[in-house]
PDB file of C-alpha atoms in Angstrom:
ATOM      1  CA  MET A   1     187.739 -71.068 107.262  1.00 41.00           C
ATOM      2  CA  SER A   2     188.868 -72.418 103.898  1.00 38.00           C
ATOM      3  CA  PHE A   3     191.850 -74.110 105.572  1.00 32.00           C
ATOM      4  CA  CYS A   4     189.530 -75.902 108.018  1.00 36.00           C
ATOM      5  CA  LEU A   5     187.333 -76.997 105.117  1.00 33.00           C
ATOM      6  CA  LEU A   6     190.372 -78.295 103.245  1.00 30.00           C
ATOM      7  CA  LEU A   7     191.545 -80.181 106.325  1.00 32.00           C
ATOM      8  CA  ALA A   8     188.103 -81.730 106.803  1.00 35.00           C
ATOM      9  CA  LEU A   9     188.021 -82.740 103.145  1.00 32.00           C
ATOM     10  CA  ALA A  10     191.483 -84.274 103.369  1.00 34.00           C
ATOM     11  CA  SER A  11     190.446 -86.195 106.489  1.00 37.00           C
ATOM     12  CA  ALA A  12     187.323 -87.505 104.769  1.00 37.00           C
ATOM     13  CA  VAL A  13     189.340 -88.678 101.776  1.00 38.00           C
ATOM     14  CA  GLY A  14     191.828 -90.346 104.132  1.00 39.00           C
ATOM     15  CA  VAL A  15     189.074 -92.245 105.930  1.00 39.00           C
ATOM     16  CA  TRP A  16     187.583 -93.382 102.627  1.00 38.00           C
ATOM     17  CA  TYR A  17     190.949 -94.517 101.243  1.00 45.00           C
ATOM     18  CA  MET A  18     192.559 -96.032 104.343  1.00 58.00           C
ATOM     19  CA  GLY A  19     189.608 -96.958 106.495  1.00 75.00           C
ATOM     20  CA  PRO A  20     188.778 -95.335 109.837  1.00 82.00           C
ATOM     21  CA  THR A  21     191.435 -97.136 111.893  1.00 85.00           C
ATOM     22  CA  LEU A  22     194.393 -96.379 109.631  1.00 88.00           C
ATOM     23  CA  ALA A  23     193.161 -92.830 109.139  1.00 85.00           C
ATOM     24  CA  GLY A  24     192.975 -92.452 112.900  1.00 88.00           C
ATOM     25  CA  ILE A  25     196.556 -93.682 113.272  1.00 89.00           C
ATOM     26  CA  ALA A  26     197.734 -91.337 110.531  1.00 87.00           C
ATOM     27  CA  LEU A  27     196.019 -88.310 112.052  1.00 85.00           C
ATOM     28  CA  ASP A  28     196.900 -88.959 115.698  1.00 84.00           C
ATOM     29  CA  SER A  29     200.466 -87.872 116.425  1.00 89.00           C
ATOM     30  CA  GLU A  30     200.966 -90.275 119.340  1.00 88.00           C
ATOM     31  CA  SER A  31     199.875 -93.325 117.344  1.00 88.00           C
ATOM     32  CA  ARG A  32     201.672 -92.141 114.233  1.00 90.00           C
ATOM     33  CA  GLU A  33     205.024 -91.545 115.931  1.00 94.00           C
ATOM     34  CA  ASN A  34     205.243 -94.446 118.413  1.00 95.00           C
ATOM     35  CA  PRO A  35     205.719 -98.211 117.959  1.00 97.00           C
ATOM     36  CA  TYR A  36     202.708-100.189 116.799  1.00 97.00           C
ATOM     37  CA  PHE A  37     202.032-103.921 117.012  1.00 97.00           C
ATOM     38  CA  LEU A  38     200.189-105.823 114.287  1.00 97.00           C
ATOM     39  CA  ILE A  39     198.510-109.229 114.567  1.00 95.00           C
ATOM     40  CA  ASN A  40     198.197-110.913 111.194  1.00 93.00           C
ATOM     41  CA  LEU A  41     195.683-113.766 111.197  1.00 89.00           C
ATOM     42  CA  MET A  42     195.760-115.629 107.917  1.00 83.00           C
ATOM     43  CA  VAL A  43     192.222-116.852 107.533  1.00 66.00           C
ATOM     44  CA  GLU A  44     190.726-119.431 105.194  1.00 53.00           C
ATOM     45  CA  GLN A  45     186.979-119.276 105.840  1.00 43.00           C
ATOM     46  CA  ASP A  46     186.199-122.409 103.859  1.00 42.00           C
ATOM     47  CA  ALA A  47     189.342-124.345 104.680  1.00 41.00           C
ATOM     48  CA  GLY A  48     187.467-127.646 104.670  1.00 41.00           C
ATOM     49  CA  LEU A  49     186.999-127.333 100.918  1.00 37.00           C
ATOM     50  CA  ALA A  50     190.568-126.292 100.179  1.00 41.00           C
ATOM     51  CA  ASP A  51     193.593-128.416  99.392  1.00 44.00           C
ATOM     52  CA  PRO A  52     196.030-127.753 102.292  1.00 41.00           C
ATOM     53  CA  ALA A  53     198.925-127.957  99.843  1.00 44.00           C
ATOM     54  CA  THR A  54     197.603-124.992  97.879  1.00 43.00           C
ATOM     55  CA  VAL A  55     196.129-122.741 100.590  1.00 40.00           C
ATOM     56  CA  ASP A  56     198.018-119.495 100.036  1.00 43.00           C
ATOM     57  CA  SER A  57     197.655-118.329 103.642  1.00 45.00           C
ATOM     58  CA  ALA A  58     200.490-120.709 104.527  1.00 45.00           C
ATOM     59  CA  PRO A  59     204.256-120.257 103.940  1.00 50.00           C
ATOM     60  CA  GLY A  60     204.304-118.406 100.592  1.00 80.00           C
ATOM     61  CA  TYR A  61     201.987-115.616 101.617  1.00 81.00           C
ATOM     62  CA  ARG A  62     203.354-115.513 105.146  1.00 84.00           C
ATOM     63  CA  THR A  63     206.908-114.970 103.928  1.00 88.00           C
ATOM     64  CA  ALA A  64     205.854-112.411 101.323  1.00 89.00           C
ATOM     65  CA  PHE A  65     203.961-110.434 103.962  1.00 92.00           C
ATOM     66  CA  LEU A  66     206.974-110.449 106.288  1.00 93.00           C
ATOM     67  CA  ASN A  67     209.314-109.318 103.523  1.00 94.00           C
ATOM     68  CA  LEU A  68     206.976-106.491 102.590  1.00 95.00           C
ATOM     69  CA  ALA A  69     206.573-105.387 106.206  1.00 97.00           C
ATOM     70  CA  ALA A  70     210.344-105.468 106.714  1.00 97.00           C
ATOM     71  CA  LYS A  71     210.747-102.814 104.022  1.00 96.00           C
ATOM     72  CA  ASP A  72     208.869-100.473 106.356  1.00 96.00           C
ATOM     73  CA  GLY A  73     210.977-101.454 109.343  1.00 97.00           C
ATOM     74  CA  ALA A  74     208.733-104.132 110.863  1.00 97.00           C
ATOM     75  CA  GLU A  75     210.263-106.900 112.958  1.00 97.00           C
ATOM     76  CA  LEU A  76     208.708-110.298 113.568  1.00 95.00           C
ATOM     77  CA  GLN A  77     208.000-110.813 117.268  1.00 94.00           C
ATOM     78  CA  TRP A  78     206.193-114.148 117.056  1.00 93.00           C
ATOM     79  CA  GLN A  79     204.550-116.474 114.574  1.00 89.00           C
ATOM     80  CA  ALA A  80     202.780-119.790 114.739  1.00 85.00           C
ATOM     81  CA  GLY A  81     201.151-122.355 112.549  1.00 68.00           C
ATOM     82  CA  GLN A  82     199.152-125.477 113.359  1.00 75.00           C
ATOM     83  CA  LEU A  83     196.731-123.442 115.429  1.00 84.00           C
ATOM     84  CA  ARG A  84     193.926-125.205 117.261  1.00 86.00           C
ATOM     85  CA  ILE A  85     190.684-123.346 117.826  1.00 87.00           C
ATOM     86  CA  ALA A  86     189.904-124.053 121.482  1.00 89.00           C
ATOM     87  CA  GLU A  87     186.840-121.816 121.380  1.00 89.00           C
ATOM     88  CA  GLY A  88     185.083-120.106 118.508  1.00 82.00           C
ATOM     89  CA  SER A  89     183.209-120.856 115.335  1.00 67.00           C
ATOM     90  CA  PRO A  90     184.460-123.932 113.411  1.00 60.00           C
ATOM     91  CA  LEU A  91     183.600-121.998 110.246  1.00 57.00           C
ATOM     92  CA  LEU A  92     186.521-119.656 110.877  1.00 63.00           C
ATOM     93  CA  ALA A  93     189.791-121.547 110.399  1.00 65.00           C
ATOM     94  CA  VAL A  94     192.950-119.624 111.252  1.00 75.00           C
ATOM     95  CA  ASP A  95     195.911-121.232 109.543  1.00 74.00           C
ATOM     96  CA  GLN A  96     198.739-118.938 110.633  1.00 81.00           C
ATOM     97  CA  ALA A  97     199.300-116.087 113.064  1.00 89.00           C
ATOM     98  CA  GLN A  98     202.031-113.473 113.244  1.00 91.00           C
ATOM     99  CA  LEU A  99     202.866-110.582 115.529  1.00 95.00           C
ATOM    100  CA  LEU A 100     204.961-107.766 114.064  1.00 97.00           C
ATOM    101  CA  ARG A 101     206.391-104.641 115.632  1.00 97.00           C
ATOM    102  CA  PHE A 102     206.438-101.543 113.428  1.00 97.00           C
ATOM    103  CA  PRO A 103     208.796 -98.711 114.442  1.00 97.00           C
ATOM    104  CA  THR A 104     205.812 -96.351 114.372  1.00 96.00           C
ATOM    105  CA  GLY A 105     202.159 -96.399 113.437  1.00 95.00           C
ATOM    106  CA  GLY A 106     203.144 -94.235 110.488  1.00 94.00           C
ATOM    107  CA  HIS A 107     205.275 -97.069 109.094  1.00 95.00           C
ATOM    108  CA  LEU A 108     202.273 -99.405 109.285  1.00 95.00           C
ATOM    109  CA  VAL A 109     200.087 -96.895 107.449  1.00 94.00           C
ATOM    110  CA  GLN A 110     202.765 -96.504 104.802  1.00 94.00           C
ATOM    111  CA  MET A 111     202.931-100.247 104.216  1.00 94.00           C
ATOM    112  CA  LEU A 112     199.185-100.873 104.074  1.00 93.00           C
ATOM    113  CA  THR A 113     198.528 -97.972 101.702  1.00 91.00           C
ATOM    114  CA  GLY A 114     201.414 -98.807  99.386  1.00 91.00           C
ATOM    115  CA  GLY A 115     201.327-100.483  96.005  1.00 92.00           C
ATOM    116  CA  GLY A 116     203.288-103.509  97.242  1.00 93.00           C
ATOM    117  CA  TYR A 117     200.580-104.453  99.739  1.00 91.00           C
ATOM    118  CA  ARG A 118     197.777-103.960  97.221  1.00 88.00           C
ATOM    119  CA  GLN A 119     199.639-106.188  94.766  1.00 88.00           C
ATOM    120  CA  LEU A 120     200.200-108.861  97.416  1.00 87.00           C
ATOM    121  CA  GLU A 121     196.522-108.934  98.375  1.00 82.00           C
ATOM    122  CA  SER A 122     195.246-108.887  94.808  1.00 81.00           C
ATOM    123  CA  GLY A 123     197.128-112.105  94.078  1.00 72.00           C
ATOM    124  CA  ARG A 124     195.451-114.096  96.833  1.00 70.00           C
ATOM    125  CA  ASP A 125     192.772-116.698  96.221  1.00 60.00           C
ATOM    126  CA  ALA A 126     191.936-117.201  99.891  1.00 55.00           C
ATOM    127  CA  SER A 127     189.757-115.040 102.095  1.00 54.00           C
ATOM    128  CA  PRO A 128     191.415-111.799 103.195  1.00 57.00           C
ATOM    129  CA  ALA A 129     193.789-111.855 106.123  1.00 70.00           C
ATOM    130  CA  GLN A 130     192.509-110.304 109.314  1.00 86.00           C
ATOM    131  CA  LEU A 131     194.781-107.563 110.637  1.00 92.00           C
ATOM    132  CA  LEU A 132     194.414-106.329 114.211  1.00 94.00           C
ATOM    133  CA  GLY A 133     196.638-103.850 115.990  1.00 95.00           C
ATOM    134  CA  SER A 134     197.535-102.233 119.266  1.00 95.00           C
ATOM    135  CA  SER A 135     199.870 -99.498 120.438  1.00 95.00           C
ATOM    136  CA  LEU A 136     200.319-101.268 123.787  1.00 95.00           C
ATOM    137  CA  GLU A 137     203.563-103.259 123.818  1.00 95.00           C
ATOM    138  CA  PRO A 138     203.482-106.940 124.819  1.00 95.00           C
ATOM    139  CA  ALA A 139     206.077-108.697 126.942  1.00 91.00           C
ATOM    140  CA  SER A 140     208.558-110.801 125.013  1.00 88.00           C
ATOM    141  CA  PHE A 141     207.139-114.025 123.616  1.00 88.00           C
ATOM    142  CA  PRO A 142     209.311-116.916 124.914  1.00 88.00           C
ATOM    143  CA  MET A 143     210.854-119.157 122.300  1.00 85.00           C
ATOM    144  CA  HIS A 144     209.466-122.354 123.816  1.00 89.00           C
ATOM    145  CA  GLY A 145     206.244-123.586 125.353  1.00 93.00           C
ATOM    146  CA  ALA A 146     202.747-122.788 124.119  1.00 94.00           C
ATOM    147  CA  ILE A 147     200.626-119.702 123.560  1.00 95.00           C
ATOM    148  CA  VAL A 148     196.914-119.221 124.114  1.00 96.00           C
ATOM    149  CA  LEU A 149     195.834-116.254 122.017  1.00 95.00           C
ATOM    150  CA  ALA A 150     192.390-115.035 123.037  1.00 94.00           C
ATOM    151  CA  LEU A 151     190.599-112.477 120.879  1.00 92.00           C
ATOM    152  CA  LEU A 152     187.646-111.064 122.750  1.00 91.00           C
ATOM    153  CA  ARG A 153     184.725-108.802 122.013  1.00 89.00           C
ATOM    154  CA  MET A 154     183.615-107.231 125.261  1.00 86.00           C
ATOM    155  CA  LYS A 155     180.123-106.103 126.081  1.00 84.00           C
ATOM    156  CA  GLY A 156     179.998-102.332 126.349  1.00 76.00           C
ATOM    157  CA  GLY A 157     183.657-101.770 125.504  1.00 60.00           C
ATOM    158  CA  VAL A 158     186.868-102.904 127.155  1.00 52.00           C
ATOM    159  CA  PRO A 159     186.652-103.071 130.963  1.00 55.00           C
ATOM    160  CA  ASP A 160     189.661-102.912 133.259  1.00 54.00           C
ATOM    161  CA  ALA A 161     189.503-106.232 135.053  1.00 57.00           C
ATOM    162  CA  SER A 162     186.324-108.024 134.065  1.00 67.00           C
ATOM    163  CA  ILE A 163     188.128-111.242 133.073  1.00 81.00           C
ATOM    164  CA  GLY A 164     189.797-111.577 136.457  1.00 81.00           C
ATOM    165  CA  PHE A 165     193.316-111.593 137.840  1.00 84.00           C
ATOM    166  CA  PRO A 166     195.877-114.427 137.652  1.00 86.00           C
ATOM    167  CA  ASN A 167     195.859-116.561 140.800  1.00 82.00           C
ATOM    168  CA  GLN A 168     193.146-114.399 142.369  1.00 85.00           C
ATOM    169  CA  THR A 169     189.729-114.187 140.744  1.00 86.00           C
ATOM    170  CA  GLY A 170     187.799-114.849 137.575  1.00 90.00           C
ATOM    171  CA  TRP A 171     188.756-116.680 134.423  1.00 92.00           C
ATOM    172  CA  LEU A 172     192.502-116.457 135.184  1.00 93.00           C
ATOM    173  CA  THR A 173     192.245-117.759 138.762  1.00 93.00           C
ATOM    174  CA  LEU A 174     194.176-121.007 138.182  1.00 95.00           C
ATOM    175  CA  LEU A 175     196.679-119.643 135.668  1.00 95.00           C
ATOM    176  CA  GLY A 176     199.619-120.010 138.068  1.00 95.00           C
ATOM    177  CA  ASP A 177     198.642-123.582 138.935  1.00 96.00           C
ATOM    178  CA  TYR A 178     199.588-124.516 135.371  1.00 97.00           C
ATOM    179  CA  ASP A 179     202.663-122.228 135.260  1.00 97.00           C
ATOM    180  CA  GLY A 180     200.839-119.890 132.900  1.00 96.00           C
ATOM    181  CA  ARG A 181     201.293-116.129 132.773  1.00 95.00           C
ATOM    182  CA  VAL A 182     199.822-113.158 130.954  1.00 95.00           C
ATOM    183  CA  ILE A 183     202.225-111.647 128.429  1.00 95.00           C
ATOM    184  CA  TRP A 184     199.796-109.323 126.665  1.00 95.00           C
ATOM    185  CA  ASN A 185     196.485-107.784 127.635  1.00 93.00           C
ATOM    186  CA  ALA A 186     195.670-104.926 125.299  1.00 93.00           C
ATOM    187  CA  PRO A 187     192.854-103.133 123.493  1.00 91.00           C
ATOM    188  CA  LEU A 188     192.673-103.916 119.783  1.00 92.00           C
ATOM    189  CA  ASP A 189     192.134-101.856 116.659  1.00 92.00           C
ATOM    190  CA  ALA A 190     190.417-103.555 113.708  1.00 90.00           C
ATOM    191  CA  ILE A 191     192.542-102.640 110.682  1.00 91.00           C
ATOM    192  CA  ARG A 192     191.782-104.979 107.793  1.00 85.00           C
ATOM    193  CA  GLY A 193     189.709-108.029 107.067  1.00 75.00           C
ATOM    194  CA  PRO A 194     186.284-109.414 107.887  1.00 64.00           C
ATOM    195  CA  ALA A 195     184.918-108.799 111.360  1.00 61.00           C
ATOM    196  CA  ARG A 196     182.986-111.690 112.815  1.00 58.00           C
ATOM    197  CA  GLY A 197     179.318-110.811 113.017  1.00 59.00           C
ATOM    198  CA  GLY A 198     180.138-107.372 111.659  1.00 66.00           C
ATOM    199  CA  LYS A 199     181.832-106.398 114.937  1.00 76.00           C
ATOM    200  CA  PRO A 200     185.609-106.438 115.484  1.00 82.00           C
ATOM    201  CA  TRP A 201     187.507-108.000 118.346  1.00 87.00           C
ATOM    202  CA  ASP A 202     188.418-105.264 120.813  1.00 88.00           C
ATOM    203  CA  LEU A 203     190.724-107.020 123.300  1.00 91.00           C
ATOM    204  CA  VAL A 204     193.642-109.441 122.983  1.00 94.00           C
ATOM    205  CA  LEU A 205     194.672-111.626 125.900  1.00 94.00           C
ATOM    206  CA  THR A 206     197.848-113.649 125.349  1.00 96.00           C
ATOM    207  CA  LEU A 207     198.949-116.348 127.791  1.00 96.00           C
ATOM    208  CA  HIS A 208     202.174-118.352 127.850  1.00 96.00           C
ATOM    209  CA  PHE A 209     202.498-121.879 129.229  1.00 96.00           C
ATOM    210  CA  PRO A 210     205.573-124.115 129.511  1.00 96.00           C
ATOM    211  CA  SER A 211     203.974-126.698 127.226  1.00 94.00           C
ATOM    212  CA  ARG A 212     200.934-127.290 125.072  1.00 93.00           C
ATOM    213  CA  ALA A 213     199.838-129.960 127.554  1.00 95.00           C
ATOM    214  CA  ALA A 214     199.824-127.354 130.351  1.00 97.00           C
ATOM    215  CA  ALA A 215     197.818-124.932 128.207  1.00 96.00           C
ATOM    216  CA  GLU A 216     195.282-127.604 127.301  1.00 96.00           C
ATOM    217  CA  ALA A 217     195.032-128.756 130.920  1.00 97.00           C
ATOM    218  CA  TRP A 218     194.337-125.194 132.110  1.00 97.00           C
ATOM    219  CA  LEU A 219     191.637-124.759 129.488  1.00 96.00           C
ATOM    220  CA  ALA A 220     190.041-128.086 130.448  1.00 96.00           C
ATOM    221  CA  ASP A 221     190.188-127.533 134.208  1.00 97.00           C
ATOM    222  CA  PRO A 222     186.616-127.480 135.608  1.00 96.00           C
ATOM    223  CA  THR A 223     187.292-124.261 137.529  1.00 95.00           C
ATOM    224  CA  THR A 224     188.625-122.530 134.409  1.00 95.00           C
ATOM    225  CA  MET A 225     185.610-123.735 132.423  1.00 95.00           C
ATOM    226  CA  THR A 226     183.194-122.530 135.096  1.00 94.00           C
ATOM    227  CA  GLU A 227     184.839-119.118 135.380  1.00 93.00           C
ATOM    228  CA  ARG A 228     184.910-118.820 131.590  1.00 92.00           C
ATOM    229  CA  ALA A 229     181.158-119.466 131.538  1.00 92.00           C
ATOM    230  CA  ILE A 230     180.634-116.824 134.226  1.00 90.00           C
ATOM    231  CA  ALA A 231     182.695-114.387 132.136  1.00 89.00           C
ATOM    232  CA  GLU A 232     179.966-114.538 129.488  1.00 88.00           C
ATOM    233  CA  ARG A 233     178.332-111.673 131.358  1.00 87.00           C
ATOM    234  CA  VAL A 234     181.075-109.369 130.056  1.00 87.00           C
ATOM    235  CA  ILE A 235     182.373-111.235 126.974  1.00 89.00           C
ATOM    236  CA  GLU A 236     180.132-111.038 123.937  1.00 88.00           C
ATOM    237  CA  ASP A 237     182.252-113.302 121.730  1.00 88.00           C
ATOM    238  CA  ALA A 238     185.636-115.017 121.843  1.00 90.00           C
ATOM    239  CA  LEU A 239     188.133-116.807 119.634  1.00 90.00           C
ATOM    240  CA  LEU A 240     190.739-118.841 121.536  1.00 92.00           C
ATOM    241  CA  LEU A 241     193.727-120.159 119.601  1.00 92.00           C
ATOM    242  CA  VAL A 242     196.320-122.574 120.991  1.00 94.00           C
ATOM    243  CA  ALA A 243     199.744-122.825 119.374  1.00 91.00           C
ATOM    244  CA  ASP A 244     203.098-124.412 120.104  1.00 85.00           C
ATOM    245  CA  GLN A 245     206.070-122.089 120.238  1.00 74.00           C
ATOM    246  CA  GLY A 246     209.149-122.411 118.054  1.00 56.00           C
ATOM    247  CA  GLY A 247     207.727-120.877 114.849  1.00 45.00           C
ATOM    248  CA  GLY A 248     209.281-117.461 115.319  1.00 43.00           C
ATOM    249  CA  ARG A 249     211.479-115.297 117.482  1.00 45.00           C
ATOM    250  CA  SER A 250     210.834-113.542 120.733  1.00 41.00           C
ATOM    251  CA  GLY A 251     210.623-109.791 120.867  1.00 40.00           C
TER     252      GLY A 251
END
């Protein structure tokens, strides 16, 4: 009985210190012992008032974060700058995005609860980075072309196929017409940073196109736009980011 009480107390302290998502990773053996993938969105919520030359969410912070993550075995899978918000609030400017692979969820927990990370974050003047994660592995990110990174909040949780299938139905119907393909479709964990509207994104959909022009043309296609509007019945909120490749390495 006393052991159970001690375990419950330790769990409560862990949740308070790490947050519910990290505590869940630390306590769940499968998440703790298997690879984990982290999206790092470097966010400047009032970017219009900032001097771009001094915004610390760009190269200095980005490199420092990568170096810190590498100490816990993380490898950069993809990164991009010069992101365009194709859909989403103009008040939320995302300056940089990274995808890192940690050897295990335990390594991620170790990094984010360590003194090095707290020191890195305490020295920032910008709004906190938004960290999102998934244990579901993406396909390799090609070195060239363009990426559409869609962060979605689904109504009533994450459905199996509510956004459609490439070249068949729904929002992704015309994906193949523009040589696009899905390289990641995974549930998301909210780990750190402000959640839009108080609710976190719960699904990431990542699409690769041979060029930015192809990605933009797919987004602007009337059929895509119509199907995206129809998808509102299952998508509560969305942030769509478009980025050229070439800023990082494939996985």
